[in-house]
XYZ file of C-alpha atoms in Angstrom:
343
model
C 197.224 166.060 -89.116
C 193.785 167.759 -88.343
C 192.019 165.050 -89.697
C 193.387 162.770 -87.349
C 192.451 164.472 -84.281
C 190.352 162.269 -81.856
C 186.622 163.185 -81.873
C 184.154 162.987 -78.894
C 182.455 159.976 -80.935
C 185.860 158.108 -80.886
C 186.057 158.479 -77.090
C 182.855 157.464 -76.793
C 183.249 154.025 -78.964
C 186.606 153.467 -76.914
C 184.886 154.028 -73.455
C 181.617 152.252 -74.834
C 179.452 154.971 -73.442
C 177.232 157.201 -75.247
C 178.446 160.740 -76.902
C 176.321 162.616 -74.326
C 178.111 160.792 -71.720
C 181.254 161.745 -72.814
C 180.240 165.244 -73.188
C 179.112 165.499 -69.806
C 182.188 163.866 -67.970
C 184.796 166.261 -70.227
C 182.759 169.460 -69.468
C 182.541 168.760 -65.895
C 178.937 167.908 -65.742
C 177.097 165.834 -62.980
C 175.119 162.624 -63.224
C 177.592 160.267 -64.488
C 178.179 156.871 -62.251
C 182.212 156.776 -61.323
C 183.022 153.540 -62.988
C 181.574 155.325 -66.376
C 183.406 158.182 -65.748
C 186.624 156.475 -64.869
C 185.959 154.622 -67.978
C 185.875 157.899 -70.221
C 188.674 159.463 -68.647
C 190.843 156.442 -69.594
C 189.713 156.547 -72.991
C 190.378 160.370 -73.192
C 194.152 159.703 -72.039
C 194.516 156.585 -74.553
C 193.138 158.621 -77.392
C 194.793 162.097 -76.414
C 191.585 163.752 -76.790
C 191.355 167.464 -76.304
C 187.963 168.930 -75.623
C 186.827 171.851 -78.082
C 186.987 175.035 -75.891
C 184.076 176.380 -78.242
C 181.920 173.637 -77.988
C 182.455 173.582 -73.975
C 181.535 177.182 -73.678
C 178.571 176.527 -75.203
C 177.572 173.856 -72.943
C 178.888 175.419 -69.636
C 178.375 179.025 -70.587
C 182.303 179.426 -69.044
C 185.370 180.380 -70.932
C 187.603 179.106 -68.658
C 189.704 182.379 -68.740
C 189.915 185.401 -66.337
C 191.138 188.808 -67.085
C 193.846 190.368 -64.983
C 193.427 194.243 -65.582
C 196.655 196.502 -64.634
C 195.861 199.927 -64.526
C 199.033 201.079 -65.506
C 201.122 201.171 -68.809
C 202.813 198.250 -69.878
C 206.258 200.033 -69.778
C 205.881 200.470 -66.180
C 204.132 196.866 -65.351
C 207.544 195.181 -66.852
C 209.612 197.805 -65.028
C 208.202 197.074 -61.561
C 209.046 193.767 -59.838
C 205.882 194.309 -57.734
C 203.563 193.530 -60.808
C 205.860 190.596 -61.950
C 205.376 189.003 -58.464
C 201.941 189.487 -58.138
C 201.251 188.096 -61.567
C 202.946 185.232 -60.740
C 200.924 184.393 -57.686
C 197.975 184.959 -59.763
C 199.200 182.853 -62.552
C 200.176 180.012 -60.107
C 196.550 179.758 -58.605
C 194.871 180.025 -62.077
C 196.947 177.404 -63.677
C 196.051 174.945 -60.783
C 192.392 175.265 -61.575
C 193.010 175.015 -65.279
C 192.129 178.518 -65.906
C 193.994 181.005 -68.402
C 195.022 184.318 -67.734
C 194.303 187.321 -69.924
C 196.284 190.184 -69.320
C 195.268 193.755 -70.227
C 197.058 196.982 -69.458
C 196.047 200.632 -69.453
C 198.362 202.732 -71.231
C 196.145 205.738 -71.520
C 192.273 206.872 -71.391
C 191.870 205.721 -74.785
C 192.174 201.983 -73.872
C 189.297 201.889 -71.521
C 186.292 201.495 -74.379
C 188.786 198.750 -75.861
C 188.628 197.093 -72.376
C 185.019 197.650 -71.657
C 184.134 195.815 -74.775
C 186.608 192.921 -74.239
C 185.027 192.473 -70.728
C 181.339 192.725 -72.108
C 181.953 190.562 -75.073
C 182.006 187.000 -72.997
C 185.895 186.238 -73.347
C 186.332 185.928 -69.826
C 184.231 184.464 -66.674
C 185.631 187.484 -64.426
C 188.383 189.808 -63.812
C 191.183 190.744 -61.330
C 192.044 194.277 -61.169
C 195.086 196.349 -59.575
C 196.713 199.572 -59.529
C 193.743 201.287 -59.617
C 193.776 205.236 -59.334
C 190.988 207.535 -57.980
C 188.065 208.030 -60.314
C 189.079 204.819 -62.490
C 186.337 203.328 -64.551
C 187.354 200.033 -64.535
C 185.185 199.108 -61.903
C 182.051 200.526 -63.727
C 183.242 198.406 -66.772
C 183.180 195.197 -65.112
C 180.000 196.002 -63.392
C 178.423 196.960 -66.902
C 179.779 193.409 -68.011
C 178.045 191.710 -65.518
C 181.374 190.145 -64.429
C 182.463 189.153 -60.672
C 185.632 191.018 -59.627
C 188.158 190.986 -57.095
C 190.541 193.941 -56.563
C 194.484 194.302 -55.431
C 194.353 197.049 -52.979
C 191.504 198.613 -51.043
C 188.888 199.942 -53.376
C 188.697 203.945 -52.750
C 186.072 205.291 -55.000
C 182.999 207.385 -53.075
C 180.908 204.647 -51.462
C 183.164 201.578 -51.862
C 183.724 201.122 -48.105
C 179.673 200.323 -47.815
C 179.509 198.116 -50.787
C 178.311 194.796 -49.849
C 179.988 191.875 -51.343
C 183.044 193.932 -52.573
C 186.051 191.704 -52.744
C 189.707 192.878 -52.695
C 193.141 191.734 -51.008
C 195.387 193.926 -49.500
C 198.253 194.548 -46.683
C 197.664 196.603 -43.773
C 199.480 199.830 -45.110
C 198.802 201.881 -42.552
C 200.191 199.521 -39.857
C 203.004 198.665 -42.067
C 204.023 202.493 -42.347
C 203.800 203.001 -38.581
C 206.114 199.997 -38.219
C 208.677 201.637 -40.525
C 208.504 205.295 -38.786
C 208.526 203.682 -35.049
C 211.600 201.692 -36.168
C 213.307 205.151 -36.853
C 212.342 206.632 -33.831
C 213.531 203.759 -32.109
C 216.907 204.482 -33.651
C 216.801 207.831 -32.464
C 215.727 209.448 -35.536
C 213.678 212.923 -35.538
C 213.700 214.503 -38.537
C 211.803 211.729 -40.462
C 210.631 212.810 -44.415
C 208.346 210.641 -46.192
C 208.155 210.060 -49.861
C 204.575 209.199 -50.564
C 203.390 207.563 -53.484
C 200.641 209.035 -56.084
C 197.987 210.169 -53.247
C 195.273 209.066 -55.865
C 195.788 205.441 -55.113
C 194.730 203.967 -51.733
C 198.008 202.369 -50.673
C 199.798 205.637 -50.716
C 196.961 207.192 -48.867
C 197.053 204.418 -46.294
C 200.951 204.647 -46.043
C 200.843 208.379 -45.491
C 198.198 207.870 -42.656
C 200.604 205.364 -40.858
C 203.599 207.934 -41.328
C 201.344 210.572 -39.714
C 200.056 208.478 -36.916
C 203.447 207.205 -35.758
C 204.768 210.702 -35.745
C 201.824 212.326 -34.166
C 200.361 215.667 -35.029
C 202.549 218.334 -36.106
C 204.770 216.165 -38.526
C 208.767 215.689 -38.025
C 210.292 219.090 -39.520
C 211.065 222.079 -37.183
C 207.903 224.378 -36.793
C 205.516 221.469 -37.273
C 205.463 221.457 -41.106
C 205.348 217.894 -42.596
C 207.981 216.628 -44.336
C 206.395 214.909 -47.175
C 206.978 214.749 -50.941
C 204.804 212.701 -53.270
C 206.455 210.425 -55.718
C 204.953 207.786 -58.236
C 206.568 204.483 -57.254
C 209.560 204.758 -59.593
C 213.235 205.210 -58.746
C 213.055 208.552 -60.828
C 210.163 209.768 -58.420
C 212.049 208.983 -55.754
C 215.213 210.761 -56.556
C 212.897 213.864 -57.336
C 211.178 213.467 -54.173
C 214.284 213.097 -51.998
C 215.907 215.874 -53.771
C 212.711 218.151 -52.562
C 213.005 216.784 -48.991
C 216.737 217.557 -48.542
C 215.915 221.386 -50.198
C 213.110 221.839 -47.611
C 215.228 220.545 -44.724
C 218.953 219.696 -45.074
C 219.056 218.446 -41.731
C 216.633 215.509 -42.169
C 217.927 212.446 -40.475
C 215.723 209.899 -41.891
C 213.216 208.920 -44.572
C 210.568 206.546 -45.091
C 209.650 205.825 -48.670
C 206.409 204.121 -49.854
C 207.794 201.648 -51.772
C 211.275 200.052 -52.449
C 211.688 201.666 -56.102
C 211.430 204.923 -54.498
C 213.748 204.116 -51.695
C 216.146 203.105 -54.299
C 215.976 206.385 -56.118
C 216.128 208.014 -52.671
C 219.356 206.418 -51.697
C 221.169 207.492 -55.280
C 219.841 211.366 -54.442
C 221.587 210.974 -51.062
C 224.623 209.668 -52.384
C 224.824 212.548 -54.906
C 224.648 215.133 -51.902
C 227.056 213.624 -50.142
C 224.944 212.028 -47.330
C 225.904 208.759 -45.618
C 223.309 206.034 -45.363
C 222.536 205.256 -42.320
C 224.941 207.328 -40.651
C 223.525 210.731 -41.854
C 220.090 209.719 -43.161
C 218.472 206.296 -42.399
C 216.267 204.848 -45.226
C 213.315 202.684 -44.699
C 211.432 201.151 -47.865
C 208.089 199.336 -48.430
C 207.563 195.690 -50.553
C 210.544 193.657 -49.563
C 211.008 192.792 -53.152
C 214.271 192.018 -54.772
C 216.005 195.466 -55.269
C 215.704 195.955 -51.520
C 218.781 193.420 -51.216
C 220.593 194.762 -54.029
C 221.048 198.477 -52.809
C 224.361 199.725 -51.242
C 223.524 199.194 -48.351
C 220.736 196.806 -48.466
C 217.389 198.254 -47.785
C 215.364 198.136 -44.571
C 211.813 197.694 -45.647
C 208.288 196.575 -44.952
C 207.639 193.168 -45.911
C 204.356 192.100 -47.544
C 203.502 188.898 -49.372
C 203.067 190.199 -52.747
C 202.982 186.886 -54.415
C 200.890 185.550 -51.785
C 198.159 188.213 -52.107
C 198.107 187.333 -55.960
C 197.355 183.703 -55.251
C 194.552 184.772 -52.867
C 192.830 187.254 -55.287
C 192.897 184.566 -57.968
C 191.389 181.923 -55.340
C 188.637 184.433 -54.093
C 187.707 184.709 -57.763
C 187.514 181.330 -58.573
C 185.413 180.526 -55.726
C 182.935 183.344 -56.702
C 182.883 181.707 -60.173
C 182.262 177.889 -58.416
C 179.111 179.271 -57.079
C 179.825 178.854 -53.403
C 177.132 179.480 -51.040
C 179.404 181.032 -48.311
C 179.839 184.776 -48.102
C 183.395 185.958 -48.805
C 184.970 188.761 -46.927
C 188.010 191.151 -48.017
C 191.594 189.792 -47.152
C 193.934 192.403 -45.390
C 197.231 190.708 -44.413
C 199.877 191.572 -41.937
C 203.091 193.472 -42.777
C 206.432 192.854 -41.294
C 209.591 194.964 -40.594
C 212.693 193.822 -42.100
C 215.848 195.757 -40.928
C 218.944 195.633 -43.105
C 221.890 198.289 -43.359
C 220.237 201.337 -44.251
C 217.976 201.696 -41.608
């Protein structure tokens, strides 16, 4: 069957043009008049010609592929609907631009040299990176490879805030957290705990800052002590953190969890301790992903457009690769509160 595969020469003969003209058309080159371009496209369709990607790469110096690097182990990625939603947005935007997605995970620090070699090996044209932790080497690996990068989430490494041309997409995490806590205050709750995400990630840091800003200096517990326990954006982490908060203040009447998954764990702990939601303890999460509607009761949460942000990340990178002259800026979207029965 491979011997019957249409060749560039066959397309040229069918279209009545030179081989060089066909090459320019199929590789996106300029300088071909529209009537000739149409004849080439018609011949390509009639013959079922598929361009050789290796040859195209030699001509364009582009691979037609983008690396999506998630700084989490594979088991975490497939267990958290946040990543599935963001990948769906990225995949849709890349597919619309006929660009392939290459997915890379970080199980442990031993993976970084492998990822660095891949990024530097000419396999992809750029990278999308998210779920970075403090002191993560991924930005340095991308810079060493000379690749354009768009980050998911506000970069938090030292000096990142002043880096010119740094592109990222995020939601206003601080404002979202303030929405959640002010909602609880408006419902008459006064002893409000917070289950924070891992504080080596900027989303968790910003949501903690929003919690503190909404409560004011002094925290929510008697004596001015903060009711904050650190989780890890997983249900199990939410369970542990909720148990810690109850041990510190059995009379707490509300909790804001920095993710829906941690909120689902908090609900389990509250149920195990005989606390009714929301009669005894109101609960608010963050993300507004599918699990928020599956819980009992359904979860009040802060909505962020995770899929949309993934699409914006991909389009920002594609514009960078296209060489547009306009200077691009980071994109920060506005969250909103979705009130359900738990809050």
